[in-house]
Coordinates of C-alpha atoms in Angstrom, one line a residue:
M1 CA 0.0 0.0 0.0
K2 CA 2.8 2.3 1.0
F3 CA 4.5 1.4 -2.3
L4 CA 1.4 2.3 -4.3
S5 CA 1.1 5.7 -2.4
L6 CA 4.7 6.5 -3.2
K7 CA 4.1 5.5 -6.9
Y8 CA 1.1 7.8 -7.2
F9 CA 2.9 10.6 -5.4
L10 CA 5.8 10.4 -7.8
L11 CA 3.5 10.3 -10.8
I12 CA 1.6 13.4 -9.6
F13 CA 5.0 15.1 -8.9
F14 CA 6.3 14.5 -12.4
C15 CA 3.1 15.6 -14.0
I16 CA 3.3 18.9 -12.1
I17 CA 7.0 19.4 -13.1
F18 CA 6.1 18.6 -16.8
A19 CA 3.2 21.1 -16.7
L20 CA 5.5 23.8 -15.3
A21 CA 8.1 23.0 -17.9
V22 CA 5.6 23.3 -20.8
G23 CA 4.4 26.7 -19.4
V24 CA 7.9 28.0 -19.1
S25 CA 8.7 26.8 -22.6
A26 CA 5.6 28.4 -24.1
R27 CA 6.3 31.7 -22.3
A28 CA 9.9 31.6 -23.5
L29 CA 8.8 31.0 -27.1
L30 CA 6.3 33.9 -26.8
E31 CA 9.0 36.2 -25.5
L32 CA 11.3 35.0 -28.3
K33 CA 8.7 35.8 -30.9
N34 CA 8.2 39.3 -29.6
K35 CA 11.9 40.1 -29.7
K36 CA 12.8 42.8 -32.1
E37 CA 15.8 40.8 -33.4
W38 CA 14.2 37.7 -34.9
L39 CA 16.3 35.1 -36.5
A40 CA 14.6 32.9 -39.1
T41 CA 15.7 30.3 -41.6
D42 CA 12.6 28.9 -43.3
S43 CA 10.3 31.8 -44.0
L44 CA 10.1 31.5 -47.8
I45 CA 7.2 32.7 -50.0
N46 CA 8.0 32.6 -53.7
G47 CA 11.7 32.9 -52.9
Y48 CA 11.3 35.7 -50.5
P49 CA 10.9 35.8 -46.7
Q50 CA 7.4 36.1 -45.2
V51 CA 6.4 39.5 -43.9
L52 CA 7.4 39.5 -40.2
E53 CA 5.4 41.0 -37.4
E54 CA 5.7 44.8 -36.9
N55 CA 9.2 45.9 -36.0
Q56 CA 10.7 42.4 -36.3
L57 CA 14.0 42.2 -38.0
S58 CA 15.6 39.1 -39.6
T59 CA 19.0 38.0 -40.8
L60 CA 18.1 35.2 -43.0
N61 CA 19.6 32.1 -44.7
I62 CA 17.4 32.5 -47.7
F63 CA 17.9 31.8 -51.4
F64 CA 15.7 31.8 -54.5
P65 CA 13.6 28.7 -54.6
S66 CA 15.8 27.0 -57.1
F67 CA 18.9 27.1 -54.9
I68 CA 20.3 23.6 -54.3
D69 CA 23.7 24.0 -52.7
A70 CA 26.6 26.5 -52.6
S71 CA 28.6 24.8 -55.3
K72 CA 25.8 25.0 -57.9
M73 CA 24.4 27.9 -59.9
T74 CA 20.9 29.3 -59.3
V75 CA 18.2 30.1 -61.8
D76 CA 17.4 33.8 -62.1
K77 CA 14.2 34.6 -60.2
D78 CA 13.0 36.8 -63.0
E79 CA 13.4 33.9 -65.4
E80 CA 11.4 31.7 -63.0
R81 CA 8.6 34.2 -63.0
F82 CA 8.7 34.3 -66.8
I83 CA 8.7 30.5 -67.0
R84 CA 5.9 30.3 -64.5
L85 CA 3.7 32.7 -66.4
K86 CA 4.5 31.0 -69.7
E87 CA 3.4 27.7 -68.2
E88 CA 0.2 29.2 -67.0
Y89 CA -0.5 30.5 -70.5
I90 CA 0.2 27.1 -72.0
A91 CA -2.0 25.3 -69.4
N92 CA -4.8 27.8 -70.0
K93 CA -4.4 27.5 -73.8
V94 CA -3.6 31.2 -74.2
S95 CA -2.3 32.5 -77.5
F96 CA 0.8 34.7 -77.0
I97 CA 4.2 35.7 -78.3
E98 CA 7.5 34.8 -76.6
V99 CA 10.7 36.7 -77.4
D100 CA 13.9 35.1 -76.0
L101 CA 16.6 37.7 -76.5
R102 CA 19.2 35.4 -75.0
K103 CA 18.7 32.7 -77.6
M104 CA 17.5 35.3 -80.2
I105 CA 14.4 33.3 -81.0
L106 CA 10.7 34.4 -81.3
R107 CA 8.0 31.9 -80.8
L108 CA 4.3 32.0 -81.6
Y109 CA 1.9 30.1 -79.3
E110 CA -1.6 29.4 -80.4
S111 CA -3.9 28.0 -77.8
G112 CA -0.9 27.2 -75.7
K113 CA 1.0 25.3 -78.4
V114 CA 4.1 26.5 -80.4
I115 CA 3.0 26.9 -84.0
K116 CA 6.1 28.8 -85.4
E117 CA 9.6 29.7 -84.4
M118 CA 11.8 32.2 -86.1
P119 CA 15.2 33.9 -85.5
V120 CA 15.5 37.4 -84.0
L121 CA 18.0 39.2 -86.2
T122 CA 18.9 42.2 -84.1
K123 CA 18.0 43.7 -80.7
G124 CA 18.9 46.9 -78.8
R125 CA 22.6 46.9 -78.0
E126 CA 23.4 46.0 -74.4
G127 CA 24.3 49.0 -72.3
S128 CA 23.0 51.5 -74.9
W129 CA 20.3 54.1 -74.5
W130 CA 18.0 51.9 -76.5
E131 CA 18.7 48.5 -75.0
T132 CA 15.6 46.4 -75.5
P133 CA 13.4 46.4 -72.3
T134 CA 12.5 43.0 -70.9
G135 CA 9.3 42.2 -69.1
I136 CA 5.7 41.2 -69.6
Y137 CA 3.9 43.3 -72.3
K138 CA 1.0 43.1 -74.7
T139 CA 0.3 44.1 -78.3
L140 CA -0.6 47.8 -78.1
A141 CA -0.9 48.7 -81.8
K142 CA -0.2 47.3 -85.3
T143 CA 0.9 49.2 -88.4
V144 CA 1.6 47.7 -91.7
N145 CA 4.4 50.2 -92.3
H146 CA 5.5 52.5 -89.4
F147 CA 7.8 55.4 -89.9
S148 CA 10.3 56.1 -87.1
S149 CA 11.1 59.8 -86.9
I150 CA 13.9 58.8 -84.5
G151 CA 15.7 56.6 -87.0
N152 CA 14.2 58.2 -90.1
V153 CA 13.3 54.7 -91.4
W154 CA 10.3 52.8 -92.4
M155 CA 9.6 49.6 -90.3
P156 CA 7.4 47.1 -92.1
Y157 CA 4.8 45.1 -90.2
S158 CA 5.4 46.9 -86.9
I159 CA 3.9 45.6 -83.6
Q160 CA 4.2 48.1 -80.7
F161 CA 4.6 46.4 -77.3
Y162 CA 5.9 49.3 -75.2
G163 CA 6.6 53.0 -75.7
N164 CA 9.0 53.4 -78.7
F165 CA 9.7 49.7 -78.9
F166 CA 8.4 47.4 -81.7
I167 CA 8.7 44.0 -83.2
H168 CA 9.1 44.7 -87.0
G169 CA 10.6 43.6 -90.3
W170 CA 13.9 44.8 -91.9
P171 CA 13.8 48.7 -91.8
Y172 CA 14.6 50.8 -94.8
Y173 CA 15.2 54.5 -95.6
P174 CA 12.7 56.7 -97.5
D175 CA 14.7 56.1 -100.7
G176 CA 14.2 52.3 -100.3
T177 CA 17.7 51.5 -99.1
P178 CA 17.7 48.8 -96.4
V179 CA 19.5 49.8 -93.2
A180 CA 22.9 48.2 -92.6
A181 CA 23.0 45.0 -90.5
S182 CA 25.2 46.8 -88.0
Y183 CA 22.6 49.4 -87.4
S184 CA 20.1 48.7 -84.5
G185 CA 17.7 50.7 -82.5
G186 CA 16.1 49.1 -79.5
C187 CA 13.4 47.1 -81.3
V188 CA 13.1 43.4 -82.0
R189 CA 14.1 43.0 -85.7
L190 CA 13.0 40.1 -87.8
S191 CA 13.1 39.3 -91.5
T192 CA 10.3 41.1 -93.2
E193 CA 8.6 37.8 -94.1
D194 CA 8.8 36.6 -90.5
A195 CA 7.5 40.0 -89.3
K196 CA 4.5 39.6 -91.7
N197 CA 3.7 36.2 -90.1
V198 CA 3.9 37.7 -86.6
F199 CA 1.8 40.7 -87.7
Q200 CA -0.9 38.4 -89.1
F201 CA -0.9 36.3 -85.9
A202 CA -0.9 39.1 -83.3
T203 CA -4.1 40.6 -82.0
I204 CA -4.5 43.8 -80.0
G205 CA -4.0 43.0 -76.3
M206 CA -2.2 39.7 -77.0
P207 CA 0.5 39.0 -74.3
I208 CA 4.2 39.4 -75.4
L209 CA 6.8 37.9 -73.0
I210 CA 10.3 39.4 -73.5
L211 CA 13.2 38.0 -71.5
E212 CA 16.9 38.4 -71.6
E213 CA 18.5 37.1 -68.5
P214 CA 21.4 34.7 -67.9
E215 CA 20.4 31.1 -67.8
V216 CA 21.8 30.9 -64.3
M217 CA 22.7 33.5 -61.7
E218 CA 26.0 33.7 -60.0
S219 CA 26.3 31.2 -57.2
P220 CA 26.1 32.8 -53.7
S221 CA 29.6 32.9 -52.2
S222 CA 30.3 30.1 -49.8
V223 CA 31.8 32.7 -47.5
L224 CA 28.5 34.7 -47.5
I225 CA 26.6 31.5 -46.9
K226 CA 28.7 30.5 -44.0
K227 CA 28.4 34.0 -42.5
I228 CA 24.7 34.2 -42.9
S229 CA 24.2 30.7 -41.5
S230 CA 26.0 31.8 -38.3
D231 CA 24.7 33.9 -35.4
L232 CA 24.5 37.5 -36.5
N233 CA 23.4 40.3 -34.4
A234 CA 20.6 42.2 -36.1
P235 CA 21.5 45.9 -36.5
V236 CA 19.4 48.5 -34.8
I237 CA 17.8 50.9 -37.3
S238 CA 14.8 53.3 -37.2
A239 CA 13.4 52.3 -40.6
K240 CA 10.1 50.6 -40.6
A241 CA 11.2 48.4 -43.5
A242 CA 14.6 47.5 -44.9
L243 CA 16.2 45.0 -47.3
V244 CA 19.8 44.2 -48.0
A245 CA 20.4 41.7 -50.8
D246 CA 23.1 40.5 -53.3
L247 CA 21.6 41.5 -56.7
D248 CA 23.8 39.0 -58.6
S249 CA 22.9 35.9 -56.7
G250 CA 19.6 36.7 -55.1
L251 CA 20.9 36.1 -51.6
I252 CA 19.0 38.1 -49.0
L253 CA 21.3 39.2 -46.2
L254 CA 18.8 41.2 -44.1
D255 CA 15.0 41.6 -44.1
K256 CA 12.8 43.8 -42.1
N257 CA 9.2 43.9 -43.3
S258 CA 10.3 43.8 -46.9
G259 CA 6.8 42.8 -48.1
Q260 CA 5.0 45.7 -46.3
A261 CA 3.6 48.3 -48.7
L262 CA 4.6 51.8 -47.5
P263 CA 4.7 55.3 -49.0
I264 CA 8.1 55.7 -50.8
A265 CA 8.3 59.5 -51.5
S266 CA 10.8 60.4 -54.2
L267 CA 12.0 56.9 -54.8
V268 CA 9.1 57.2 -57.3
K269 CA 11.5 59.2 -59.5
L270 CA 13.6 56.1 -60.3
M271 CA 10.6 54.7 -62.2
T272 CA 10.0 58.2 -63.7
G273 CA 13.5 58.0 -65.1
V274 CA 13.0 54.5 -66.4
V275 CA 9.8 55.3 -68.2
A276 CA 11.2 58.5 -69.6
S277 CA 14.3 56.7 -71.0
E278 CA 12.2 54.0 -72.6
I279 CA 9.2 55.9 -73.9
I280 CA 10.5 59.4 -74.7
Y281 CA 13.2 60.1 -77.3
L282 CA 15.6 61.7 -74.9
E283 CA 16.7 64.4 -77.4
R284 CA 13.2 65.8 -77.6
T285 CA 12.8 69.3 -76.1
T286 CA 10.2 71.0 -74.0
E287 CA 10.0 74.7 -73.2
V288 CA 9.9 75.7 -69.5
G289 CA 7.6 78.6 -68.6
F290 CA 7.5 79.9 -65.1
S291 CA 9.6 77.9 -62.5
N292 CA 10.2 78.3 -58.8
S293 CA 13.6 76.7 -59.2
L294 CA 16.8 78.5 -59.9
S295 CA 17.9 75.5 -61.9
F296 CA 15.4 76.4 -64.7
L297 CA 15.6 79.5 -66.9
P298 CA 12.2 80.8 -68.0
N299 CA 11.3 80.3 -71.7
K300 CA 14.3 78.0 -72.2
S301 CA 14.1 74.7 -73.9
Y302 CA 15.5 71.6 -72.3
T303 CA 15.9 68.0 -73.6
A304 CA 14.3 65.1 -71.8
F305 CA 17.8 63.9 -71.2
D306 CA 18.7 67.3 -69.5
L307 CA 15.8 66.9 -67.2
L308 CA 17.1 63.6 -65.8
Y309 CA 19.8 65.4 -64.0
P310 CA 17.7 67.6 -61.7
L311 CA 15.2 64.7 -61.4
L312 CA 17.8 62.2 -60.0
M313 CA 20.4 64.5 -58.5
Q314 CA 18.2 67.1 -56.8
S315 CA 14.9 65.2 -56.7
S316 CA 13.2 68.1 -58.5
N317 CA 9.4 67.8 -58.6
E318 CA 9.4 70.3 -61.4
A319 CA 11.7 68.2 -63.5
A320 CA 9.4 65.3 -63.0
S321 CA 6.4 67.4 -64.2
F322 CA 8.3 68.7 -67.2
I323 CA 9.3 65.1 -68.2
A324 CA 5.7 64.0 -67.8
S325 CA 4.5 66.8 -70.0
F326 CA 5.8 65.0 -73.0
L327 CA 2.9 62.6 -72.7
G328 CA 0.7 64.3 -70.1
E329 CA 1.0 63.3 -66.5
K330 CA -2.0 61.0 -66.4
E331 CA -0.7 59.0 -69.4
F332 CA 2.8 59.0 -68.0
V333 CA 1.7 57.6 -64.6
K334 CA -0.2 54.9 -66.4
K335 CA 3.0 53.9 -68.2
M336 CA 4.8 53.8 -64.8
N337 CA 2.2 51.4 -63.4
E338 CA 2.3 49.3 -66.6
K339 CA 6.1 49.1 -66.3
A340 CA 5.8 48.1 -62.6
E341 CA 3.4 45.3 -63.6
S342 CA 5.8 44.1 -66.3
L343 CA 8.6 43.8 -63.7
G344 CA 6.4 41.8 -61.3
M345 CA 6.1 44.7 -58.8
K346 CA 2.8 43.4 -57.5
N347 CA 2.5 45.6 -54.4
T348 CA 3.4 48.9 -56.1
V349 CA 1.1 51.7 -57.1
F350 CA 2.3 55.0 -58.6
A351 CA -0.1 58.0 -58.2
D352 CA 2.1 60.8 -59.6
V353 CA 5.5 61.3 -61.2
S354 CA 7.3 62.9 -58.2
G355 CA 6.3 60.9 -55.1
K356 CA 4.5 63.8 -53.4
S357 CA 1.3 61.8 -52.8
S358 CA 1.1 59.3 -49.9
E359 CA -0.7 57.0 -52.4
N360 CA 2.7 56.2 -54.1
V361 CA 3.3 52.9 -52.3
S362 CA 5.7 50.0 -52.7
T363 CA 7.6 47.4 -50.8
A364 CA 11.3 47.0 -50.3
K365 CA 11.0 43.7 -52.1
D366 CA 9.4 45.3 -55.2
L367 CA 11.9 48.2 -55.1
A368 CA 14.7 45.6 -55.2
K369 CA 13.3 44.3 -58.5
L370 CA 13.3 47.9 -59.9
A371 CA 16.9 48.3 -58.6
K372 CA 18.0 45.2 -60.4
Y373 CA 16.3 46.2 -63.7
I374 CA 18.0 49.6 -63.7
L375 CA 21.3 48.0 -62.9
E376 CA 21.0 45.7 -65.9
K377 CA 19.0 47.8 -68.4
R378 CA 19.3 51.5 -67.5
R379 CA 22.5 51.8 -65.6
F380 CA 23.1 55.3 -66.9
L381 CA 20.3 56.5 -64.5
Y382 CA 22.5 55.4 -61.6
D383 CA 25.4 57.2 -63.2
I384 CA 23.3 60.4 -63.4
S385 CA 22.3 60.0 -59.7
R386 CA 26.0 60.2 -58.9
G387 CA 26.5 63.3 -61.1
K388 CA 28.3 61.7 -64.1
N389 CA 28.1 64.0 -67.1
Y390 CA 27.1 62.4 -70.4
L391 CA 27.6 64.4 -73.6
T392 CA 25.7 62.0 -75.8
F393 CA 23.3 64.8 -76.9
G394 CA 25.7 67.6 -76.8
P395 CA 26.7 70.0 -73.9
L396 CA 24.6 69.6 -70.8
N397 CA 22.4 72.4 -69.4
F398 CA 22.9 70.9 -65.9
G399 CA 26.5 70.0 -66.0
N400 CA 27.3 71.6 -62.6
L401 CA 24.4 70.8 -60.4
D402 CA 24.8 70.4 -56.7
N403 CA 24.0 66.8 -55.8
Y404 CA 21.5 66.3 -53.0
N405 CA 22.0 62.5 -52.7
E406 CA 23.9 61.2 -49.8
F407 CA 26.9 59.0 -50.6
Y408 CA 27.1 60.2 -54.2
N409 CA 30.9 60.5 -54.1
H410 CA 31.5 57.3 -52.3
P411 CA 33.9 55.1 -54.3
N412 CA 31.8 52.0 -53.8
L413 CA 28.5 53.5 -54.8
I414 CA 26.8 52.5 -58.1
G415 CA 23.6 54.5 -57.7
V416 CA 21.4 56.3 -55.1
K417 CA 18.0 57.9 -54.7
N418 CA 16.5 59.5 -51.6
G419 CA 13.1 60.7 -50.6
Q420 CA 11.1 62.4 -47.9
T421 CA 7.5 63.3 -47.2
I422 CA 5.5 63.5 -44.0
A423 CA 3.7 60.2 -44.8
A424 CA 6.7 58.3 -46.0
K425 CA 9.2 59.8 -43.5
Q426 CA 12.7 59.3 -45.0
T427 CA 13.4 56.7 -47.7
M428 CA 16.5 55.7 -49.6
L429 CA 17.7 53.1 -52.2
T430 CA 21.4 52.6 -52.8
V431 CA 23.3 50.1 -54.9
W432 CA 26.9 49.3 -54.0
N433 CA 29.8 47.4 -55.5
F434 CA 31.9 45.6 -52.9
R435 CA 34.8 43.2 -53.1
L436 CA 34.5 40.1 -51.0
G437 CA 37.7 40.0 -49.0
Q438 CA 41.1 41.1 -50.3
N439 CA 41.0 39.1 -53.6
G440 CA 37.4 37.9 -53.8
P441 CA 34.7 38.5 -56.4
N442 CA 32.7 41.7 -56.6
K443 CA 29.3 41.8 -55.1
R444 CA 26.6 44.2 -56.1
I445 CA 24.5 44.9 -53.0
V446 CA 21.2 46.8 -52.8
I447 CA 20.2 48.5 -49.5
I448 CA 16.7 49.9 -49.2
V449 CA 15.2 51.7 -46.1
L450 CA 11.6 52.9 -45.9
G451 CA 9.8 54.8 -43.2
S452 CA 13.1 55.9 -41.6
E453 CA 13.7 58.6 -39.1
D454 CA 17.2 59.1 -40.4
R455 CA 17.9 57.4 -43.8
K456 CA 21.6 58.3 -43.9
T457 CA 22.3 56.9 -40.4
D458 CA 20.3 53.7 -41.1
T459 CA 22.1 53.1 -44.3
E460 CA 25.5 53.7 -42.6
V461 CA 24.5 51.2 -39.9
L462 CA 23.7 48.6 -42.5
L463 CA 26.9 49.3 -44.4
N464 CA 28.9 48.8 -41.3
W465 CA 27.0 45.7 -40.5
L466 CA 27.9 44.3 -44.0
R467 CA 31.6 45.1 -43.5
D468 CA 31.8 43.7 -40.0
N469 CA 29.9 40.5 -40.8
F470 CA 30.7 39.6 -44.4
D471 CA 34.1 41.1 -45.1
L472 CA 32.8 43.3 -47.9
Q473 CA 35.3 46.0 -48.9

């Protein structure tokens, strides 16, 4: 009897201990969840971390979904998005046009099946002002013979898919002379016979997928992977949202609310610059009437290219308005939103060309997509943000502007844009070129802060965190 009593006593005792342990563990987990510095390793949604709770910060061991191991290469996330959409079109039996600028092939899909494949003869030269823009577009207009006032040539069987960009046959001058094979604007050029076939196939509104990405991205450095897999102290910043990522490999180094849509202030002007450079012939001029800015002389004409300097160096709202006047602001904003959609910026809305409205919202994740696109397709916009003078269209009207961007003269900086409104607080996007260690490869890193009390200090904190933890120089 005494033995049984002791047995029951011990059983009850251990049950009480177990219950207390469970309570303590649950409380500890709850406290851990509520910590500002939150470490995570498995919060992936479509290759990106989940949006964490308010004010939670994460240093993450995260790769794009195709990542296998550090010794292998990873598929570009943009290409994955392209392939995923293409597969959806095929599954849903959609008719569409695919242009693969890497393989220089155009394919026609009818009800989800390839019915014709043809070679792309030329495209916009990489790194030029008219490099062919990639993205998800649609047939906007069709013209049997379109005259380009920019190139002073006729373009047979032209299909407009975005701004001044077309799919067309072999162009020729007004006297009938075909252009030289070495000449190329930014359009997708086919043989005239092939262009005629595409012209007959295409309908207004038909999707056009245009991609030019490397088949694989650079493998994330094993050094970075080792570092990010270890215990890292999360930096203390005031920004409501932040993202630090390697643009070449897709490796996310730090995430704070990167999926939260927030007002972005003058970071809008990066998209204003992109759309201007892709839709407006940059040598076109507009006359400035009255202006509150000392930068503009009344009744003086400026080229669209001139206006990119005050837009990106001084965040001039007037420059943004003057640029939009080429199309009208309503139409220009529409083009900005269409471009965002083509880049997969799903949580971004542009309300104006300057960023004044609090309805201009985006996420750090979306802005990283824009940052990468500019780096690969419109890098001269970053150069202008640092004050580099281009003489492509003759002497500049704004060759000696003061630069209001922080870090513009930093030797590692590729590009920068800042912003500030009451609703957005302070915002900043910077792209950097670092070397990994003394003799390692270069790494192009984007740092984005939104809703900051002090964008410069926050960015400096993140830069120091990168140097201290990843040996980036």
